[in-house]
Short mmCIF file of C-alpha atoms in Angstrom, two decimals:
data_model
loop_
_atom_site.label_atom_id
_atom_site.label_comp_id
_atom_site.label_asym_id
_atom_site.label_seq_id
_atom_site.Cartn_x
_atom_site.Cartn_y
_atom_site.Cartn_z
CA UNK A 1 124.30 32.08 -136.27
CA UNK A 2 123.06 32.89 -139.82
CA UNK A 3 122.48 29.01 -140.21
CA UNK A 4 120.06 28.88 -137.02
CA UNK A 5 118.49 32.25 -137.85
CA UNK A 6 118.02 30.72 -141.43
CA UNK A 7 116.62 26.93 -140.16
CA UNK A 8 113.98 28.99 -137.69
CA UNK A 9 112.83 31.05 -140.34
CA UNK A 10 112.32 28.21 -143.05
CA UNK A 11 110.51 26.16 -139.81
CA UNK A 12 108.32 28.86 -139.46
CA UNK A 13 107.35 28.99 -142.94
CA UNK A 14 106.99 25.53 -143.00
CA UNK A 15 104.32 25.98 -139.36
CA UNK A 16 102.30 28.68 -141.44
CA UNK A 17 101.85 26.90 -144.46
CA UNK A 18 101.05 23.92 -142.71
CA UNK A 19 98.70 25.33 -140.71
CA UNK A 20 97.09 26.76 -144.17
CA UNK A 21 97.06 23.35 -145.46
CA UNK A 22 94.68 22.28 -142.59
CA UNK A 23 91.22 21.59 -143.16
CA UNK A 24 88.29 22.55 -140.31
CA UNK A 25 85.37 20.87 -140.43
CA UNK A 26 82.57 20.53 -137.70
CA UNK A 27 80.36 17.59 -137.20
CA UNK A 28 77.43 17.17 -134.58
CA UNK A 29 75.91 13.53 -132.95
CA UNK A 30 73.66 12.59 -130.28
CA UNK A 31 73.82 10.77 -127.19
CA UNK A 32 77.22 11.95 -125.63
CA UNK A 33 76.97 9.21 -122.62
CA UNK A 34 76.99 6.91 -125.35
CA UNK A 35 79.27 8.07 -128.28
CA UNK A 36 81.93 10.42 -126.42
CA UNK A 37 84.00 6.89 -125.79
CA UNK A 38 82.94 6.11 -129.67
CA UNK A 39 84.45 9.33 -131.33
CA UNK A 40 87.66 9.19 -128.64
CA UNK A 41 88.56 5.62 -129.59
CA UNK A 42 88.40 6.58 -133.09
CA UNK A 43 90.40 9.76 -133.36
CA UNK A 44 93.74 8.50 -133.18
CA UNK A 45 93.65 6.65 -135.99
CA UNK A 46 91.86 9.26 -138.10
CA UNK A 47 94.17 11.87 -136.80
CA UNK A 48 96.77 9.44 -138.19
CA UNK A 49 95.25 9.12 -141.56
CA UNK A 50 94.33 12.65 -142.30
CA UNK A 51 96.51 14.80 -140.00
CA UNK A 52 95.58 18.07 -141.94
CA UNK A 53 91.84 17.50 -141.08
CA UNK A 54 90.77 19.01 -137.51
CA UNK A 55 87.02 17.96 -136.53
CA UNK A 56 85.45 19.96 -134.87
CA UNK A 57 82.77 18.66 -132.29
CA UNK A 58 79.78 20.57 -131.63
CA UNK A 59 77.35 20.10 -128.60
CA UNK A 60 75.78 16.93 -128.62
CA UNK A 61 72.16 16.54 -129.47
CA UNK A 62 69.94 15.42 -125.97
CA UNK A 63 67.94 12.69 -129.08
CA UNK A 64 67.31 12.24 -132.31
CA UNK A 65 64.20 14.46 -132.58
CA UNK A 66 66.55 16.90 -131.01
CA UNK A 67 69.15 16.67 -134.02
CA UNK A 68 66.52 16.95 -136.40
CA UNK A 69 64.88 20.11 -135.02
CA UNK A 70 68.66 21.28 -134.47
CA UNK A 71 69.53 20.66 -138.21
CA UNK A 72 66.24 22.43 -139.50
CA UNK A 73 66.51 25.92 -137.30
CA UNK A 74 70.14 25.62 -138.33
CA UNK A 75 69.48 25.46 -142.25
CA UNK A 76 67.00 28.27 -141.44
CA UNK A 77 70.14 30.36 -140.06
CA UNK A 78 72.81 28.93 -141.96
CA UNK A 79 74.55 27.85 -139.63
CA UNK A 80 74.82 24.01 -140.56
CA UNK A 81 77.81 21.38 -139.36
CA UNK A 82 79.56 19.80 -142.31
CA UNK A 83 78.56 16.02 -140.85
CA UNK A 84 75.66 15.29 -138.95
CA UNK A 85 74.57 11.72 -137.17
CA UNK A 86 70.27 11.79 -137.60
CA UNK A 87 68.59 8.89 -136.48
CA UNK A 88 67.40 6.38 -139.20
CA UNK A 89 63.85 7.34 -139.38
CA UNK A 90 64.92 11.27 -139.46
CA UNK A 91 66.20 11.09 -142.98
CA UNK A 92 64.32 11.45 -145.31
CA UNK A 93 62.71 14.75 -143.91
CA UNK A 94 66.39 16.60 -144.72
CA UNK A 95 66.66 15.09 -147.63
CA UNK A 96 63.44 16.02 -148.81
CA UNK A 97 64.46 19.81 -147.35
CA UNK A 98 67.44 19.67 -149.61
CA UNK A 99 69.73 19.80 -146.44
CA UNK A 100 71.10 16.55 -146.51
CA UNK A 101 73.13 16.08 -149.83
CA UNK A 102 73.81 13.01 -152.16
CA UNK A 103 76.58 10.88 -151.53
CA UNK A 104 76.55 9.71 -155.10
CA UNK A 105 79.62 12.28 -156.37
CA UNK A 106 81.66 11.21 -153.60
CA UNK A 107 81.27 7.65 -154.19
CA UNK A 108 81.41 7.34 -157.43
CA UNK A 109 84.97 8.30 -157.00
CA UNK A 110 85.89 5.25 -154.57
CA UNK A 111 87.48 2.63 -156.20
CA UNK A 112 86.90 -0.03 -153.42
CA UNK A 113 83.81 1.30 -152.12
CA UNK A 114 82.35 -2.29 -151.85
CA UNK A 115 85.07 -3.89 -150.79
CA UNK A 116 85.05 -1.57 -147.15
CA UNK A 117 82.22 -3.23 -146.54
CA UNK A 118 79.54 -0.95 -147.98
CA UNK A 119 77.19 -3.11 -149.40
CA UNK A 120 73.22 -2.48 -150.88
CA UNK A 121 71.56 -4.01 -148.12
CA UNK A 122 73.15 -1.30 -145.76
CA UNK A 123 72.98 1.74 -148.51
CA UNK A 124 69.21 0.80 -148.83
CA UNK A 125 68.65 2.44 -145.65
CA UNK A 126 69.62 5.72 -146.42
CA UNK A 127 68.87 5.33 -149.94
CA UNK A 128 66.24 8.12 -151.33
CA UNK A 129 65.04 8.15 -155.27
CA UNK A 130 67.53 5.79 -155.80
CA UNK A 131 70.63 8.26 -154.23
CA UNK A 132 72.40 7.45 -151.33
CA UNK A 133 72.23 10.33 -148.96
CA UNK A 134 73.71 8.41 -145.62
CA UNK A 135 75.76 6.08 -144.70
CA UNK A 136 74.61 4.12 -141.77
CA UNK A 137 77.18 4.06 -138.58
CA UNK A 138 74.82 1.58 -136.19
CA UNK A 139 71.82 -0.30 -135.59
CA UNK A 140 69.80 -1.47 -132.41
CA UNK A 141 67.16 -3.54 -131.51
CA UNK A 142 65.61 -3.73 -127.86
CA UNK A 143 67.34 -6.76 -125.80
CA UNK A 144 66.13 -7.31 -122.01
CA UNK A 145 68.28 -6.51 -119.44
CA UNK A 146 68.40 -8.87 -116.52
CA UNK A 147 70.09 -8.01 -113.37
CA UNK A 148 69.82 -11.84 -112.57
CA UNK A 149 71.14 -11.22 -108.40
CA UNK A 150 67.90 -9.13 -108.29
CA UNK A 151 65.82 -11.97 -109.84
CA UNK A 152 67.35 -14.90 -107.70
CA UNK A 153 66.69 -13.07 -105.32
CA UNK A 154 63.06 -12.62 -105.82
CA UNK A 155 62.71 -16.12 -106.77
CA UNK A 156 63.09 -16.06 -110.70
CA UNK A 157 65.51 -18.35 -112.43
CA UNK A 158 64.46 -18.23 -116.40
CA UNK A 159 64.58 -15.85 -118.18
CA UNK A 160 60.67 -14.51 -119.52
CA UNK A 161 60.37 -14.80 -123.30
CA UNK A 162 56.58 -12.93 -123.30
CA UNK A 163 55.28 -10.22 -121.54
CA UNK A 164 52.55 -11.94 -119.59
CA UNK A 165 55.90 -14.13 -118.46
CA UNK A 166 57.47 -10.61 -117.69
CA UNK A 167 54.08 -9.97 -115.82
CA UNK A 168 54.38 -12.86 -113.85
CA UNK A 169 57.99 -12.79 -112.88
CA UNK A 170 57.38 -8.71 -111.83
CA UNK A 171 54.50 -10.45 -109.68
CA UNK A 172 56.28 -12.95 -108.00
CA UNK A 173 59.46 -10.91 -107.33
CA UNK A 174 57.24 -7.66 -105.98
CA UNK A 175 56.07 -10.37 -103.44
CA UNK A 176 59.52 -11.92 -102.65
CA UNK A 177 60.54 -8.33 -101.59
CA UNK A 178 61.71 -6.61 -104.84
CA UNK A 179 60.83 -2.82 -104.50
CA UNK A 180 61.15 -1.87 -108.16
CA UNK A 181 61.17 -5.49 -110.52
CA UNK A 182 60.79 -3.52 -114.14
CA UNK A 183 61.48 -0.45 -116.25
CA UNK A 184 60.48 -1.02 -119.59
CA UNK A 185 61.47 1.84 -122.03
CA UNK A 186 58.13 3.83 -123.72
CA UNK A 187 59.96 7.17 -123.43
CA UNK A 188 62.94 6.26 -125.77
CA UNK A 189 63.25 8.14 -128.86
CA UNK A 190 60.92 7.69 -131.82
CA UNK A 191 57.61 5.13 -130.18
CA UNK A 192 60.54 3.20 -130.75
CA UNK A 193 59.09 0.69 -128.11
CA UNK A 194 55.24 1.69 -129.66
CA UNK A 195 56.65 0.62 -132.78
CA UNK A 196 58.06 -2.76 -131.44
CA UNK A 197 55.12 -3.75 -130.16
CA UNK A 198 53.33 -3.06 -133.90
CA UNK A 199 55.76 -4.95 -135.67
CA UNK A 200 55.73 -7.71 -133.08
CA UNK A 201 52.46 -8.18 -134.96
CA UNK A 202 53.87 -8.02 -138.23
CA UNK A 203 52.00 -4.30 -138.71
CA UNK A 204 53.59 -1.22 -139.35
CA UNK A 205 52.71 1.74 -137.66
CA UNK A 206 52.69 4.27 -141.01
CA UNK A 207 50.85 2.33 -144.38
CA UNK A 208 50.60 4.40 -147.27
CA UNK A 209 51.23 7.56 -146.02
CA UNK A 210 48.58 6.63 -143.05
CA UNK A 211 49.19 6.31 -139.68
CA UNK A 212 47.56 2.86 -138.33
CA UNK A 213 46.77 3.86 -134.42
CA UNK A 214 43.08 2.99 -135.30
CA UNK A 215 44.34 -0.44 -136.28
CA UNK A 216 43.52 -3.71 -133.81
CA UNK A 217 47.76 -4.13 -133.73
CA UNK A 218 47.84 -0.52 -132.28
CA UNK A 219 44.97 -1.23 -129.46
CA UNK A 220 46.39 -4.35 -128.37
CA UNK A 221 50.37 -2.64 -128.08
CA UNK A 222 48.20 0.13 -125.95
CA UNK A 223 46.63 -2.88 -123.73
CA UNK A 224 50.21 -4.47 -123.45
CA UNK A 225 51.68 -1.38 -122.38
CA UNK A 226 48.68 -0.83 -119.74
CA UNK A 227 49.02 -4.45 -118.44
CA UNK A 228 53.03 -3.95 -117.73
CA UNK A 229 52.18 -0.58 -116.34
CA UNK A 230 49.77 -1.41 -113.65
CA UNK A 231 50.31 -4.99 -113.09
CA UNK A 232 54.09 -4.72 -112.41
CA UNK A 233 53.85 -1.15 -110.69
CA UNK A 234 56.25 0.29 -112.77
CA UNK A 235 57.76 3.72 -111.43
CA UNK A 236 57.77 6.64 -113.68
CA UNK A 237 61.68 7.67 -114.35
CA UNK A 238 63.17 9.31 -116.58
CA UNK A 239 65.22 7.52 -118.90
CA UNK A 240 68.02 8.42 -118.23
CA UNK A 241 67.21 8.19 -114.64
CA UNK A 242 66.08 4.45 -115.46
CA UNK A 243 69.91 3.78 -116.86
CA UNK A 244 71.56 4.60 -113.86
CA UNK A 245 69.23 2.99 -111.67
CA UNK A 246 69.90 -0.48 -113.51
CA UNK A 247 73.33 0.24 -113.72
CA UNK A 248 73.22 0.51 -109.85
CA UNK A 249 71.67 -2.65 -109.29
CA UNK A 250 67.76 -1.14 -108.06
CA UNK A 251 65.84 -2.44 -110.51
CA UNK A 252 65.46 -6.26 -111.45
CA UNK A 253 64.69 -6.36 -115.33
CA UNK A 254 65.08 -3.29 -117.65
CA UNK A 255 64.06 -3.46 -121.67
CA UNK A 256 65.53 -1.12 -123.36
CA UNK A 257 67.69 -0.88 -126.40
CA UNK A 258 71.14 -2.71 -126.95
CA UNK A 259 72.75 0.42 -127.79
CA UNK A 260 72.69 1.43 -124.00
CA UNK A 261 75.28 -1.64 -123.40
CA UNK A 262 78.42 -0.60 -123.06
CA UNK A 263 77.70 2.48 -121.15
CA UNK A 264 75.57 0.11 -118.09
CA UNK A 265 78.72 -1.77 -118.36
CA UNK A 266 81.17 0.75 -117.82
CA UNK A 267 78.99 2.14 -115.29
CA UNK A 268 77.58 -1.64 -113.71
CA UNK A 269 77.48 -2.18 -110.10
CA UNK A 270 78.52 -6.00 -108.55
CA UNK A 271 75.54 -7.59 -110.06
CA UNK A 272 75.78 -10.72 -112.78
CA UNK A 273 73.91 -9.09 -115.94
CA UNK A 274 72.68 -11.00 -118.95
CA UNK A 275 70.67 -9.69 -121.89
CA UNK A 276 68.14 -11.62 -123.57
CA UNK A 277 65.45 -11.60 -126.36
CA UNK A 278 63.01 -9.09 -126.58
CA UNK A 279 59.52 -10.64 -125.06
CA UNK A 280 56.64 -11.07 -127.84
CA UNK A 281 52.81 -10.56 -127.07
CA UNK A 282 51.87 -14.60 -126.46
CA UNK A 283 54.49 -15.33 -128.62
CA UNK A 284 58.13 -14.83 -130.98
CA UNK A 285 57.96 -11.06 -132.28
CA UNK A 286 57.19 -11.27 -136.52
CA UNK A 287 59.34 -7.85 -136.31
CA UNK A 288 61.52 -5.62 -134.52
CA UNK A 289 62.32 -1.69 -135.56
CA UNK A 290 65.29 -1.46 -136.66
CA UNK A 291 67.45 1.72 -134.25
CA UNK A 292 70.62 3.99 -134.90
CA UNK A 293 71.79 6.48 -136.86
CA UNK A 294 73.71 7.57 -140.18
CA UNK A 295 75.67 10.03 -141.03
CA UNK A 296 74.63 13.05 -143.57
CA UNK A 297 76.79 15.66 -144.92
CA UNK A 298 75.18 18.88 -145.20
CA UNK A 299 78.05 21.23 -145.62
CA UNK A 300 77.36 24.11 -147.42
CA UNK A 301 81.02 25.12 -147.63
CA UNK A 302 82.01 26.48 -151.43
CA UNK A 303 85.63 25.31 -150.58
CA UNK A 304 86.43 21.50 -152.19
CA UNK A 305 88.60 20.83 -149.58
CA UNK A 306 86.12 20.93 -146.74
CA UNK A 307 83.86 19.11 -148.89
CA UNK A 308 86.22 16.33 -149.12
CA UNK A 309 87.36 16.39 -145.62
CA UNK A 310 83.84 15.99 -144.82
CA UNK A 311 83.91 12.80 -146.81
CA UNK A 312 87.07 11.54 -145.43
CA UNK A 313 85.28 12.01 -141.79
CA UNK A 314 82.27 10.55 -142.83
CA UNK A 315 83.53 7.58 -144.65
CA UNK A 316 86.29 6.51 -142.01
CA UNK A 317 83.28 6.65 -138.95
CA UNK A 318 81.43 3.84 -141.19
CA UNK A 319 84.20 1.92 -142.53
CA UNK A 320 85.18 -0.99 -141.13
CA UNK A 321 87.74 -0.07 -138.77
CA UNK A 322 85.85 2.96 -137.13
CA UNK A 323 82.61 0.74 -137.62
CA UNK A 324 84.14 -1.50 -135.47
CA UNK A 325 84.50 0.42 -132.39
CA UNK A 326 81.16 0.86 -132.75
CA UNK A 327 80.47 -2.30 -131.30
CA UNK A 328 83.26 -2.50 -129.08
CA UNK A 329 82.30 0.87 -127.06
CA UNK A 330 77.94 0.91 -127.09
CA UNK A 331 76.07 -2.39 -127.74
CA UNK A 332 75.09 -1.02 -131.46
CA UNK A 333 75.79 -3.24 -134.18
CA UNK A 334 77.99 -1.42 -136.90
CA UNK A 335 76.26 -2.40 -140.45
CA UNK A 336 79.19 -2.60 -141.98
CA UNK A 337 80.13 -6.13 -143.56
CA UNK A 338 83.79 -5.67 -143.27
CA UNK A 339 83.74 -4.97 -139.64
CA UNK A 340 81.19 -7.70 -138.40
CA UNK A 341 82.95 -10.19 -140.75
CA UNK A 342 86.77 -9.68 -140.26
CA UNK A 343 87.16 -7.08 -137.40
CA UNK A 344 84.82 -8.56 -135.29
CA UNK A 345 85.14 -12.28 -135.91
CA UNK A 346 85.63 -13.42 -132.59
CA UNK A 347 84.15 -10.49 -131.10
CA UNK A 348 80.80 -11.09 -130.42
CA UNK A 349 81.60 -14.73 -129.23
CA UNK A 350 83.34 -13.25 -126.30
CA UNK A 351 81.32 -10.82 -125.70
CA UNK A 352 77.42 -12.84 -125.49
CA UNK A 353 75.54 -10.22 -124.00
CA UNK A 354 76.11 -8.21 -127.36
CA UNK A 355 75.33 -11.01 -129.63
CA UNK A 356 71.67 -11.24 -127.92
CA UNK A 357 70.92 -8.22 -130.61
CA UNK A 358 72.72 -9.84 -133.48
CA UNK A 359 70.78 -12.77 -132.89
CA UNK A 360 67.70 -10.72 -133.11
CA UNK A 361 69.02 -9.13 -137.03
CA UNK A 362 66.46 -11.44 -138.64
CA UNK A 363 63.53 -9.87 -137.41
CA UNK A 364 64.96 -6.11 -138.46
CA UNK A 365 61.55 -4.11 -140.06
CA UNK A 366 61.71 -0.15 -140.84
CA UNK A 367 62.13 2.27 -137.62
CA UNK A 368 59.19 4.61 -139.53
CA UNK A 369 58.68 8.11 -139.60
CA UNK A 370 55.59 9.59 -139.63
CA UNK A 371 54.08 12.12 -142.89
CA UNK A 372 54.87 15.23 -143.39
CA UNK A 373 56.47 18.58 -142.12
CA UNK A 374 54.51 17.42 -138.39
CA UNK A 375 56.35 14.68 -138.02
CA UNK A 376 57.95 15.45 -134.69
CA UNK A 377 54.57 16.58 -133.73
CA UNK A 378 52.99 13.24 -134.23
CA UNK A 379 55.92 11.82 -132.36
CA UNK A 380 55.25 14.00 -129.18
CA UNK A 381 51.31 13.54 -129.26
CA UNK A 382 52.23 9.21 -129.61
CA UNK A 383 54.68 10.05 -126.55
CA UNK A 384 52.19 12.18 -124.26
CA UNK A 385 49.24 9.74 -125.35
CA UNK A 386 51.77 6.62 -123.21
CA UNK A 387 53.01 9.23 -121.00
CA UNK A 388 49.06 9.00 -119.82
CA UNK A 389 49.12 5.01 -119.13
CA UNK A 390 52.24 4.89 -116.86
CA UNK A 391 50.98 7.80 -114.67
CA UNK A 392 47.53 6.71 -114.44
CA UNK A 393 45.66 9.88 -116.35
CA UNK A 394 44.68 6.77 -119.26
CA UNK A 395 42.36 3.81 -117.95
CA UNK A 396 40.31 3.40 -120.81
CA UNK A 397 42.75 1.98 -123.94
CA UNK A 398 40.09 2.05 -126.57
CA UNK A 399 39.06 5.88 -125.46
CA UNK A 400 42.75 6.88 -125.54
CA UNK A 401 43.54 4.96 -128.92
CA UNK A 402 40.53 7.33 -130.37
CA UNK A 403 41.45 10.40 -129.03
CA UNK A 404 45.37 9.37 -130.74
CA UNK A 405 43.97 8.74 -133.83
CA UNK A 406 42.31 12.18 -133.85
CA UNK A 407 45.28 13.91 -132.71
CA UNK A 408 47.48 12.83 -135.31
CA UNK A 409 45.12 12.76 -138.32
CA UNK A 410 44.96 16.68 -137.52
CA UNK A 411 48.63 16.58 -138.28
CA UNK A 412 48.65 14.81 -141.33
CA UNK A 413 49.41 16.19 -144.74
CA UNK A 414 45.97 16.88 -146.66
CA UNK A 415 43.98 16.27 -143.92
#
């Protein structure tokens, strides 16, 4: 009896101490209908790894201008997660805060940090005064979506590879019997789409600290957006609306980005679906933004060990093994050299309708952010400014493209 008494007690020690030994920390991301799959697939093998680390998942963030005005009231009350996933063009504005912290300690203490795949090209993106402050976890660029049953069916057989093409086919399919041929994305995060159009004309939406909507580039993107407005009828959803309406089978061609893959897949009705190309304006797009996220640590934990648990989480979501499932899971591309070179070798060759955005990787440009503390206010006026064309309120382009560039000047630093 003494013997059991003794084994239950030492077991018990050996539970408390244990549970002493584990590390909390909490870490925050966007986009649960897209990541949830993302972080489950990954778990087990982190658990695995580090089994005295717990993560701790915190609401999701609705978008990335969400997470960003998330992280800033929560640095205001102190009440930060240990790892957060920002989008790539909400960076700089926490590390310019001071919220987001250098990476530089941590790495300099990897041995093989190059050989899992981290190499400059990827670090330059979340690379500020020459410190890395993020390591990337995916990248998107917008793909077409082509329910190609719907476009048979309203007498389409090629695919369009411009938008007066895209035009043409919402035309002819709208007269064939299609009720809704199009959705084409200008409420995703960012003027990611605004953007696409500008650097489909090789110009960039912020130059020296300027924004360019009084540029030629920006009044012919508002024109374009107009013309596939009004000429192809499009309804005005919701995008997440949009998603499942695709996903369903409703609606005939959808651009959007690639990231949204995996979840129309898992959600796709009986319906062949093929991705393509992003359309250019009369031609090839010079440039593409460049989507995703990275991930930031901004613990402010005094304790080592949650600082280095932090890392651990961190560096095993953009390694190449929990890089990988990046791509397996969304239809992001993980910018990790070790998993798109070894994990994946075969991957994307199975698996075409991904490789449509990997095809795309040598047009990647900046996804920019705009000036200043009013960034997310220059994104909101952009977004209400396009909001106008699909619902009608906007008829005149070159009227609305000077009211924008009045709008957003106000809200520029030293203006």
């Amino acid at each position: 009896m003494k013997t059991t008494v003794s084994a239950i007690v030492l077991s018990a020690i050996a539970t408390v101490a244990a549970a002493e030994d584990k590390v909390t920390i909490e870490f925050a991301y966007p986009y649960s209908h897209l990541f949830d799959v993302t972080y489950e697939a990954m778990m087990p093998a982190f658990q695995e790894a580090h089994p005295n680390i717990e993560v701790k998942f915190r609401s999701t963030y609705e978008s990335y201008e969400d997470g960003t005005n998330t992280i800033l009231r929560e640095a205001v009350s102190g009440n930060l997660p240990d790892v957060t996933m920002q989008g790539l063009n909400r960076q700089q504005i926490l590390v310019e805060k001071g919220i987001a912290q250098s990476l530089e300690p941590f790495i300099a203490k990897e041995a093989d940090f190059a050989k899992d795949g981290y190499h400059d090209a990827m670090l330059s993106l979340s690379t500020f005064d020459n410190s890395v402050h993020g390591l990337p976890f995916s990248v998107s660029l917008p793909v077409g979506y082509y329910n190609m049953d719907v476009l048979r069916a309203g007498g389409i057989e090629a695919l369009p590879t411009t938008w007066d093409e895209v035009i043409a086919a919402c035309e002819t399919m709208k007269a064939n019997g299609v009720k809704n041929p199009i959705f084409w994305g200008w409420n995703i995060t960012g003027n990611w789409f605004m953007q696409a159009l500008m650097w489909s004309q090789d110009k960039a939406i912020v130059e020296n600290a300027a924004v360019t909507l009084d540029s030629p580039e920006a009044l012919n993107a508002l024109t374009q957006m107009q013309e596939i407005f009004t000429k192809c009828e499009m309804q005005n959803l919701e995008w997440k609306a949009a998603l499942a309406s695709f996903s369903a089978g409703e609606i005939g061609m959808m651009f959007w980005s690639t990231s949204a893959l995996g979840a129309v897949e898992r959600s796709q009705g009986d319906f062949e679906l093929v991705t393509g190309p992003f359309p250019g304006m009369g031609e090839k797009p010079q440039g593409l933004p460049a989507g995703g996220n990275a991930a930031m640590l901004t613990s402010t934990s005094d304790d080592p060990r949650v600082q280095e648990a932090a890392w651990a989480w961190l560096k095993f979501i953009t390694s190449g093994d929990g890089a990988a499932e990046v791509a397996k899971t969304t239809g992001y591309m993980p910018p990790n050299k070790a998993a798109n070179e070894v994990i994946l070798a075969d991957f994307y060759t199975q698996n075409p309708n991904k490789q449509t955005a990997v095809d795309q990787l040598p047009l990647l440009r900046d996804w920019l952010a705009y000036p200043g503390d009013n960034g997310l206010a220059i994104t909101q006026v952009i977004y209400d400014g396009i909001e106008r064309i699909v619902t009608g309120d906007a008829t005149d382009m070159q009227e609305l493209q000077e009211e924008l560039v009045e709008e957003v000047n106000d809200l520029l630093p030293n203006s």
